[in-house]
Protein backbone atom coordinates (compact mmCIF):
# COMPACT_ATOMS: atom_id res chain seq x y z
CA MET A 1 -33.44 0.27 22.39
CA GLU A 2 -32.56 2.32 25.45
CA LEU A 3 -29.94 5.00 24.78
CA ARG A 4 -26.71 5.03 26.72
CA ALA A 5 -26.46 7.92 29.12
CA GLY A 6 -24.93 10.94 27.41
CA TYR A 7 -26.05 9.97 23.87
CA LYS A 8 -28.88 11.05 21.58
CA ASN A 9 -30.66 9.87 18.44
CA THR A 10 -30.07 11.92 15.28
CA GLU A 11 -30.64 11.60 11.53
CA ILE A 12 -27.19 9.98 11.27
CA GLY A 13 -27.66 7.65 14.20
CA VAL A 14 -26.69 7.75 17.86
CA ILE A 15 -24.01 10.31 18.77
CA PRO A 16 -22.90 12.00 22.03
CA GLU A 17 -25.33 14.58 23.42
CA ASP A 18 -22.84 17.43 23.21
CA TRP A 19 -22.03 16.76 19.52
CA GLU A 20 -23.80 18.49 16.66
CA VAL A 21 -24.82 17.41 13.16
CA LYS A 22 -23.89 19.77 10.34
CA THR A 23 -23.70 19.55 6.55
CA TYR A 24 -20.65 20.30 4.42
CA ASP A 25 -22.51 23.43 3.32
CA ASP A 26 -23.01 24.52 6.95
CA VAL A 27 -19.34 24.13 7.74
CA PHE A 28 -17.33 24.84 4.62
CA ASP A 29 -17.00 27.44 1.90
CA PHE A 30 -16.51 25.78 -1.50
CA LEU A 31 -13.63 27.61 -3.23
CA ALA A 32 -12.67 27.67 -6.91
CA THR A 33 -10.00 25.25 -8.12
CA ALA A 34 -7.80 25.23 -11.24
CA THR A 35 -8.18 22.83 -14.15
CA TYR A 36 -4.63 22.28 -15.39
CA SER A 37 -3.69 18.79 -16.61
CA ARG A 38 -0.41 17.02 -15.87
CA ALA A 39 0.92 18.17 -19.24
CA GLU A 40 0.54 21.81 -18.21
CA LEU A 41 2.50 21.46 -14.97
CA THR A 42 6.20 22.13 -14.36
CA GLU A 43 8.84 21.20 -11.81
CA ILE A 44 10.73 24.52 -11.63
CA ASP A 45 8.21 27.22 -10.74
CA LYS A 46 7.33 28.51 -7.29
CA VAL A 47 3.57 27.97 -7.01
CA ARG A 48 2.71 24.39 -5.98
CA TYR A 49 -0.19 22.53 -7.56
CA VAL A 50 -2.31 19.74 -6.04
CA HIS A 51 -3.46 17.17 -8.60
CA TYR A 52 -6.36 14.85 -7.73
CA GLY A 53 -4.41 11.75 -8.79
CA ASP A 54 -1.87 12.39 -6.05
CA ILE A 55 -4.62 12.55 -3.44
CA HIS A 56 -5.58 9.01 -4.43
CA THR A 57 -2.06 7.59 -4.57
CA LYS A 58 0.27 9.53 -2.30
CA TRP A 59 -1.41 10.84 0.84
CA ASN A 60 -3.75 9.77 3.61
CA PHE A 61 -5.41 12.23 6.00
CA PHE A 62 -2.95 15.10 5.46
CA LEU A 63 -1.04 16.94 2.76
CA ASP A 64 2.18 17.91 4.53
CA ILE A 65 3.53 20.52 2.13
CA PRO A 66 7.29 20.24 2.92
CA GLN A 67 7.10 16.46 2.44
CA SER A 68 4.83 16.43 -0.62
CA ASN A 69 7.11 17.12 -3.63
CA LEU A 70 4.26 18.84 -5.49
CA PRO A 71 4.46 19.85 -9.16
CA THR A 72 4.32 23.56 -9.93
CA VAL A 73 2.63 26.16 -12.12
CA ARG A 74 3.74 29.58 -13.33
CA ASP A 75 2.64 32.72 -11.44
CA GLU A 76 0.36 33.80 -14.28
CA GLN A 77 -1.51 30.45 -14.06
CA VAL A 78 -2.68 31.25 -10.54
CA LYS A 79 -5.18 33.82 -11.88
CA ASN A 80 -8.08 34.22 -9.42
CA TYR A 81 -7.77 30.77 -7.87
CA HIS A 82 -7.58 30.72 -4.09
CA LEU A 83 -4.17 30.13 -2.53
CA LEU A 84 -4.23 27.31 -0.01
CA LYS A 85 -4.18 27.91 3.74
CA ASP A 86 -3.31 25.56 6.59
CA GLY A 87 -6.46 23.70 7.57
CA ASP A 88 -7.99 23.73 4.08
CA VAL A 89 -9.45 20.41 2.92
CA ILE A 90 -8.91 19.15 -0.63
CA MET A 91 -11.12 16.33 -1.91
CA ALA A 92 -10.74 14.33 -5.13
CA ASP A 93 -14.09 14.69 -6.90
CA ALA A 94 -13.86 11.37 -8.79
CA SER A 95 -12.59 7.85 -8.22
CA GLU A 96 -12.29 4.61 -10.16
CA ASP A 97 -13.40 2.59 -7.14
CA TYR A 98 -15.59 2.95 -4.08
CA PRO A 99 -12.79 3.19 -1.49
CA GLY A 100 -11.52 6.35 -3.23
CA ILE A 101 -14.89 8.15 -3.34
CA GLY A 102 -14.64 11.42 -1.41
CA LYS A 103 -11.02 10.89 -0.40
CA SER A 104 -9.66 14.10 1.06
CA VAL A 105 -6.63 15.54 2.82
CA GLU A 106 -6.07 18.47 5.16
CA VAL A 107 -3.34 20.93 4.22
CA LYS A 108 -0.66 21.60 6.83
CA ASN A 109 2.74 23.25 7.23
CA LEU A 110 2.39 25.60 4.28
CA GLY A 111 4.67 28.22 5.77
CA SER A 112 5.53 30.73 3.04
CA VAL A 113 4.75 28.30 0.21
CA LYS A 114 2.12 29.33 -2.32
CA ALA A 115 -0.09 26.54 -3.64
CA ILE A 116 -3.41 26.05 -5.44
CA SER A 117 -5.79 23.11 -5.74
CA GLY A 118 -6.25 21.65 -9.19
CA LEU A 119 -8.11 19.51 -11.64
CA HIS A 120 -10.95 17.30 -10.33
CA THR A 121 -10.75 18.59 -6.77
CA PHE A 122 -13.05 20.34 -4.33
CA LEU A 123 -11.43 22.91 -2.05
CA PHE A 124 -13.11 23.50 1.32
CA ARG A 125 -12.36 26.21 3.86
CA ASP A 126 -13.84 26.16 7.34
CA LYS A 127 -16.30 29.05 7.56
CA ASN A 128 -16.29 29.68 11.30
CA GLU A 129 -13.51 27.47 12.68
CA VAL A 130 -15.99 24.73 13.44
CA PHE A 131 -13.11 22.25 13.37
CA VAL A 132 -9.66 22.46 14.92
CA ASN A 133 -6.58 22.06 12.75
CA GLY A 134 -5.54 18.44 12.60
CA PHE A 135 -9.11 17.08 12.78
CA ARG A 136 -10.46 17.90 9.31
CA GLY A 137 -8.24 15.38 7.54
CA TYR A 138 -10.06 12.53 9.28
CA ILE A 139 -13.65 13.59 8.43
CA HIS A 140 -13.83 11.61 5.17
CA PHE A 141 -12.72 8.44 6.97
CA ASN A 142 -15.64 8.60 9.39
CA LYS A 143 -17.86 5.69 8.35
CA ILE A 144 -20.97 7.84 8.87
CA VAL A 145 -19.69 10.32 6.28
CA LYS A 146 -18.16 7.74 3.93
CA THR A 147 -21.44 5.78 3.74
CA GLN A 148 -23.19 8.91 2.50
CA PHE A 149 -20.52 9.50 -0.16
CA ASP A 150 -20.88 5.95 -1.43
CA ARG A 151 -24.66 6.24 -1.59
CA LEU A 152 -24.50 9.51 -3.55
CA ALA A 153 -21.74 8.42 -5.96
CA THR A 154 -22.70 8.25 -9.62
CA GLY A 155 -20.97 7.03 -12.76
CA LEU A 156 -20.33 3.82 -14.64
CA LYS A 157 -16.53 3.65 -14.84
CA VAL A 158 -15.62 6.64 -12.68
CA TYR A 159 -17.54 7.42 -9.50
CA GLY A 160 -18.07 10.97 -8.32
CA VAL A 161 -20.08 13.13 -5.95
CA SER A 162 -21.48 16.42 -7.28
CA LYS A 163 -21.04 19.69 -5.43
CA GLY A 164 -24.80 19.88 -4.96
CA ASN A 165 -24.94 16.43 -3.37
CA LEU A 166 -21.82 17.02 -1.34
CA LYS A 167 -23.36 20.05 0.33
CA THR A 168 -26.04 17.81 1.84
CA VAL A 169 -23.67 15.27 3.39
CA LEU A 170 -24.06 15.23 7.18
CA ILE A 171 -21.06 15.37 9.51
CA PRO A 172 -21.04 14.49 13.22
CA VAL A 173 -19.25 17.40 14.90
CA PRO A 174 -17.62 16.87 18.32
CA THR A 175 -16.87 19.76 20.64
CA ARG A 176 -13.62 21.54 19.76
CA THR A 177 -12.07 20.19 22.96
CA GLU A 178 -12.84 16.64 21.95
CA GLN A 179 -11.73 17.29 18.37
CA ALA A 180 -8.34 18.38 19.69
CA ALA A 181 -8.08 15.25 21.84
CA ILE A 182 -9.07 13.01 18.92
CA ALA A 183 -6.62 14.74 16.57
CA THR A 184 -3.79 14.32 19.11
CA ALA A 185 -4.53 10.62 19.66
CA LEU A 186 -4.70 9.86 15.95
CA SER A 187 -1.62 11.96 15.22
CA ASP A 188 0.30 9.99 17.86
CA ALA A 189 -0.82 6.76 16.19
CA ASP A 190 0.26 8.14 12.80
CA SER A 191 3.68 9.03 14.21
CA LEU A 192 4.11 5.52 15.60
CA ILE A 193 3.14 3.99 12.24
CA SER A 194 5.44 6.38 10.33
CA SER A 195 8.43 5.61 12.56
CA LEU A 196 7.87 1.88 12.10
CA GLU A 197 7.59 2.30 8.31
CA LYS A 198 10.90 4.18 8.29
CA LEU A 199 12.53 1.46 10.40
CA ILE A 200 11.32 -1.21 7.95
CA VAL A 201 12.75 0.75 5.02
CA LYS A 202 16.06 1.10 6.88
CA LYS A 203 16.22 -2.61 7.74
CA SER A 204 15.27 -3.54 4.15
CA ASN A 205 18.06 -1.36 2.77
CA ILE A 206 20.54 -2.94 5.18
CA LYS A 207 19.41 -6.38 4.03
CA LEU A 208 19.71 -5.34 0.37
CA GLY A 209 23.25 -4.15 0.98
CA ALA A 210 24.09 -7.38 2.78
CA MET A 211 22.67 -9.46 -0.07
CA GLN A 212 24.66 -7.54 -2.66
CA LYS A 213 27.82 -8.09 -0.64
CA LEU A 214 27.29 -11.68 0.47
CA LEU A 215 25.96 -13.02 -2.84
CA ILE A 216 28.66 -11.57 -5.10
CA PRO A 217 30.75 -14.48 -6.44
CA ASN A 218 34.26 -14.54 -5.01
CA VAL A 219 37.52 -16.37 -5.50
CA GLY A 220 37.05 -20.08 -4.98
CA TRP A 221 33.32 -20.08 -5.72
CA LYS A 222 31.92 -22.64 -8.13
CA ASN A 223 29.59 -21.98 -11.05
CA GLU A 224 27.02 -24.53 -12.17
CA PRO A 225 23.84 -24.41 -14.30
CA ILE A 226 20.69 -25.12 -12.34
CA LYS A 227 20.12 -28.36 -14.27
CA ASN A 228 23.20 -29.77 -12.47
CA LEU A 229 21.96 -28.70 -9.03
CA ALA A 230 18.21 -29.35 -8.88
CA SER A 231 15.29 -30.96 -10.70
CA ILE A 232 12.66 -28.81 -12.41
CA SER A 233 9.01 -29.73 -12.86
CA THR A 234 5.54 -28.19 -13.15
CA GLY A 235 2.34 -29.09 -11.35
CA ASP A 236 -0.87 -30.60 -12.73
CA LYS A 237 -3.51 -28.46 -10.97
CA ASN A 238 -5.50 -25.40 -12.08
CA THR A 239 -6.59 -22.41 -10.02
CA GLN A 240 -10.14 -23.80 -10.05
CA ASP A 241 -8.90 -26.71 -7.92
CA LYS A 242 -8.27 -24.48 -4.88
CA ILE A 243 -10.31 -25.00 -1.70
CA ASP A 244 -10.81 -22.12 0.71
CA GLU A 245 -10.38 -24.23 3.82
CA GLY A 246 -7.77 -26.61 2.41
CA ALA A 247 -5.08 -28.12 4.60
CA TYR A 248 -2.05 -27.62 2.34
CA PRO A 249 -0.50 -24.65 0.51
CA PHE A 250 -1.27 -24.46 -3.21
CA PHE A 251 1.19 -22.27 -5.13
CA VAL A 252 -0.40 -20.47 -8.07
CA ARG A 253 0.76 -17.82 -10.56
CA SER A 254 0.45 -14.87 -8.22
CA GLN A 255 1.83 -13.74 -4.90
CA ASN A 256 -1.18 -15.29 -3.18
CA ILE A 257 -0.90 -18.79 -1.80
CA GLU A 258 -4.14 -20.74 -2.12
CA LYS A 259 -5.17 -23.98 -0.38
CA LEU A 260 -5.83 -27.62 -1.32
CA ASN A 261 -6.80 -30.72 0.63
CA SER A 262 -4.12 -32.79 -1.08
CA TYR A 263 -0.41 -32.46 -1.79
CA SER A 264 1.84 -33.74 -4.55
CA PHE A 265 5.23 -32.98 -3.02
CA GLU A 266 6.84 -33.03 0.40
CA GLY A 267 10.20 -31.42 1.02
CA GLU A 268 12.29 -28.36 0.25
CA ALA A 269 11.49 -26.43 -2.92
CA ILE A 270 11.56 -23.11 -4.75
CA LEU A 271 8.48 -22.08 -6.75
CA ILE A 272 8.11 -19.47 -9.48
CA ALA A 273 5.37 -18.46 -11.91
CA GLY A 274 5.88 -19.57 -15.48
CA ASP A 275 3.53 -16.92 -16.85
CA GLY A 276 0.86 -14.44 -15.77
CA VAL A 277 1.19 -11.39 -13.53
CA GLY A 278 3.96 -12.94 -11.45
CA THR A 279 6.24 -13.94 -14.32
CA GLY A 280 9.84 -13.71 -13.24
CA LYS A 281 8.96 -12.16 -9.89
CA VAL A 282 6.78 -14.39 -7.78
CA MET A 283 9.05 -16.77 -5.97
CA HIS A 284 8.57 -18.83 -2.83
CA TYR A 285 10.84 -20.97 -0.71
CA TYR A 286 8.93 -23.69 1.11
CA ASN A 287 9.78 -26.80 3.07
CA GLY A 288 6.86 -29.13 3.72
CA LYS A 289 3.81 -30.63 2.05
CA PHE A 290 2.25 -28.63 -0.81
CA ASP A 291 0.88 -28.63 -4.34
CA PHE A 292 1.46 -26.29 -7.28
CA HIS A 293 -0.18 -24.98 -10.45
CA GLN A 294 0.53 -26.47 -13.88
CA ARG A 295 2.24 -23.20 -14.91
CA VAL A 296 4.34 -22.95 -11.76
CA TYR A 297 7.88 -24.32 -11.83
CA LYS A 298 9.13 -26.29 -8.83
CA LEU A 299 12.88 -26.55 -8.22
CA SER A 300 13.69 -29.31 -5.75
CA ASP A 301 15.91 -32.33 -5.02
CA PHE A 302 18.98 -30.14 -4.50
CA GLN A 303 22.40 -31.75 -4.81
CA ASN A 304 24.45 -32.09 -1.63
CA ILE A 305 26.85 -29.37 -2.75
CA ILE A 306 24.13 -26.71 -2.56
CA ASN A 307 22.07 -25.45 0.39
CA GLY A 308 18.41 -24.99 -0.56
CA LEU A 309 17.90 -21.69 1.26
CA TYR A 310 21.16 -20.26 -0.10
CA PHE A 311 20.09 -21.42 -3.58
CA PHE A 312 16.78 -19.57 -3.17
CA LEU A 313 18.43 -16.34 -2.01
CA PHE A 314 20.98 -16.28 -4.84
CA PHE A 315 18.34 -17.34 -7.37
CA LYS A 316 15.86 -14.69 -6.25
CA ASN A 317 18.51 -11.96 -6.26
CA ASN A 318 19.54 -12.73 -9.84
CA PHE A 319 16.51 -14.30 -11.48
CA TYR A 320 14.34 -11.36 -12.48
CA ASN A 321 16.95 -9.48 -14.53
CA ARG A 322 17.98 -12.66 -16.29
CA MET A 323 14.40 -13.59 -17.17
CA MET A 324 13.63 -10.12 -18.49
CA GLN A 325 16.70 -10.31 -20.72
CA MET A 326 15.74 -13.77 -21.94
CA THR A 327 12.08 -12.95 -22.60
CA ALA A 328 13.09 -9.77 -24.44
CA LYS A 329 15.33 -11.78 -26.76
CA SER A 330 12.71 -14.43 -27.36
CA SER A 331 9.76 -12.01 -27.65
CA VAL A 332 7.66 -14.08 -25.26
CA ASP A 333 6.18 -13.11 -21.90
CA SER A 334 6.43 -16.52 -20.28
CA ILE A 335 9.26 -18.61 -18.88
CA ARG A 336 10.46 -21.79 -20.54
CA ARG A 337 12.12 -24.62 -18.65
CA ASP A 338 15.44 -24.10 -20.44
CA MET A 339 15.56 -20.46 -19.32
CA ILE A 340 15.73 -21.78 -15.79
CA SER A 341 17.83 -24.88 -16.32
CA GLU A 342 20.68 -23.03 -18.05
CA MET A 343 20.92 -20.23 -15.48
CA ILE A 344 24.26 -20.27 -13.67
CA ILE A 345 24.30 -20.40 -9.89
CA SER A 346 27.48 -19.28 -8.12
CA PHE A 347 28.19 -20.71 -4.69
CA PRO A 348 30.96 -21.07 -2.08
CA ASN A 349 31.49 -24.19 0.04
CA ILE A 350 28.46 -25.55 1.86
CA GLU A 351 29.48 -24.17 5.27
CA LYS A 352 29.70 -20.63 3.93
CA GLN A 353 26.40 -21.07 2.09
CA ILE A 354 24.73 -21.96 5.38
CA ARG A 355 26.27 -18.92 7.13
CA ILE A 356 25.08 -16.60 4.34
CA ALA A 357 21.60 -18.12 4.36
CA THR A 358 21.37 -17.82 8.16
CA ILE A 359 22.40 -14.15 8.17
CA LEU A 360 19.94 -13.18 5.45
CA SER A 361 17.06 -15.30 6.78
CA ASP A 362 17.53 -13.75 10.25
CA MET A 363 17.25 -10.32 8.62
CA ASP A 364 14.11 -11.47 6.82
CA ALA A 365 12.60 -12.71 10.06
CA GLU A 366 13.25 -9.35 11.73
CA ILE A 367 11.67 -7.45 8.83
CA ASN A 368 8.68 -9.81 8.75
CA ALA A 369 8.13 -9.29 12.47
CA LEU A 370 8.24 -5.51 12.01
CA GLU A 371 5.80 -5.73 9.09
CA ALA A 372 3.42 -7.82 11.21
CA LYS A 373 3.65 -5.20 13.95
CA LEU A 374 3.00 -2.45 11.39
CA ASP A 375 -0.10 -4.25 10.14
CA LYS A 376 -1.34 -4.59 13.71
CA TYR A 377 -0.77 -0.87 14.40
CA LYS A 378 -2.63 0.10 11.23
CA LYS A 379 -5.61 -2.02 12.24
CA ILE A 380 -5.59 -0.46 15.70
CA LYS A 381 -5.46 3.00 14.11
CA LEU A 382 -8.41 2.15 11.84
CA GLY A 383 -10.40 1.04 14.86
CA MET A 384 -9.47 4.25 16.68
CA VAL A 385 -10.65 6.35 13.73
CA GLN A 386 -14.08 4.72 13.62
CA ASN A 387 -14.63 4.62 17.37
CA LEU A 388 -13.43 8.15 18.06
CA LEU A 389 -15.02 9.91 15.06
CA THR A 390 -18.44 8.38 15.74
CA GLY A 391 -18.33 9.02 19.48
CA LYS A 392 -18.46 5.35 20.38
CA ILE A 393 -15.38 5.98 22.51
CA ARG A 394 -15.00 9.33 24.26
CA LEU A 395 -11.72 11.04 25.16
CA VAL A 396 -13.21 13.93 27.14
């Protein structure tokens, strides 16, 4: 195939003409790391410690020291281990799954903080400032690099890349000017995503506060067991009955909603898992045609003194704690029909129920819209990472 103008063929594929191909060994010094386990760490000493497990679970792209809440070690544990510097890259050397192979973060904002890299990590330091600060944290996410990690990974239950293999991994290296432009663009995207995540947390906390206030029983409220307010039944289908392209929702014992080409109920209902991973937690409110698993409870046919959406909101807000108390007493990890039927629902008059349900559902709709926007931004960011780091899209 004819090359686009300004591009060249290399051992890692087509990249811009002014980019280079280097190995990890060409670019980085491999520095010694400590080997202290979680049990040997503290929370009160001054030297911070980076544990590989936190790289997998807490951070993406960067380790922002002031925001990281790292564990600590005593001064004498530092020994001859290298203190971290801004721009250093720390990689987890093992993973339980392929997505985590080679996951790494770039250290930033150390200031006067002293920190060392720990157990099951590689510590890299740029030999000759090949990369600009703010770019190194994205290297692992480049699909050209990640594909090599996955190919080199060994292990049956835990996958890892050896230092010897890692030194041979090839990295496409843009010019420093383009690195800076890429880092700025991706950082701006990260900032947008972070601000949206914070807004969602804020809105969720406001909703939680509103629920706690609006759903607290008050003077004049009635109290009735669920058996007096709704009917309770289970389905007759198994998970194996699901159809990928089915026309109707099929509620199973997990947060996922599967599909069927038939339905057994039409109307307003609340659905919860009777056992399995979603026990006491997985709850849906649905109004329409659907089917449900034989170990999923359906609450429907609500009496005219109760609003279905209000019922769902009160039920969901109170159900989990009640079920955990009941299952603890009965020493079972599943839900029986009587656990549901005897639960007391508190409710005001129907007009106030509708007002409460409207307020809370409007808050839900706002949060759902923000979460959809967040998902969209994350997908855009992922596309930016792959297109910019491989040179498919140029910024300079």
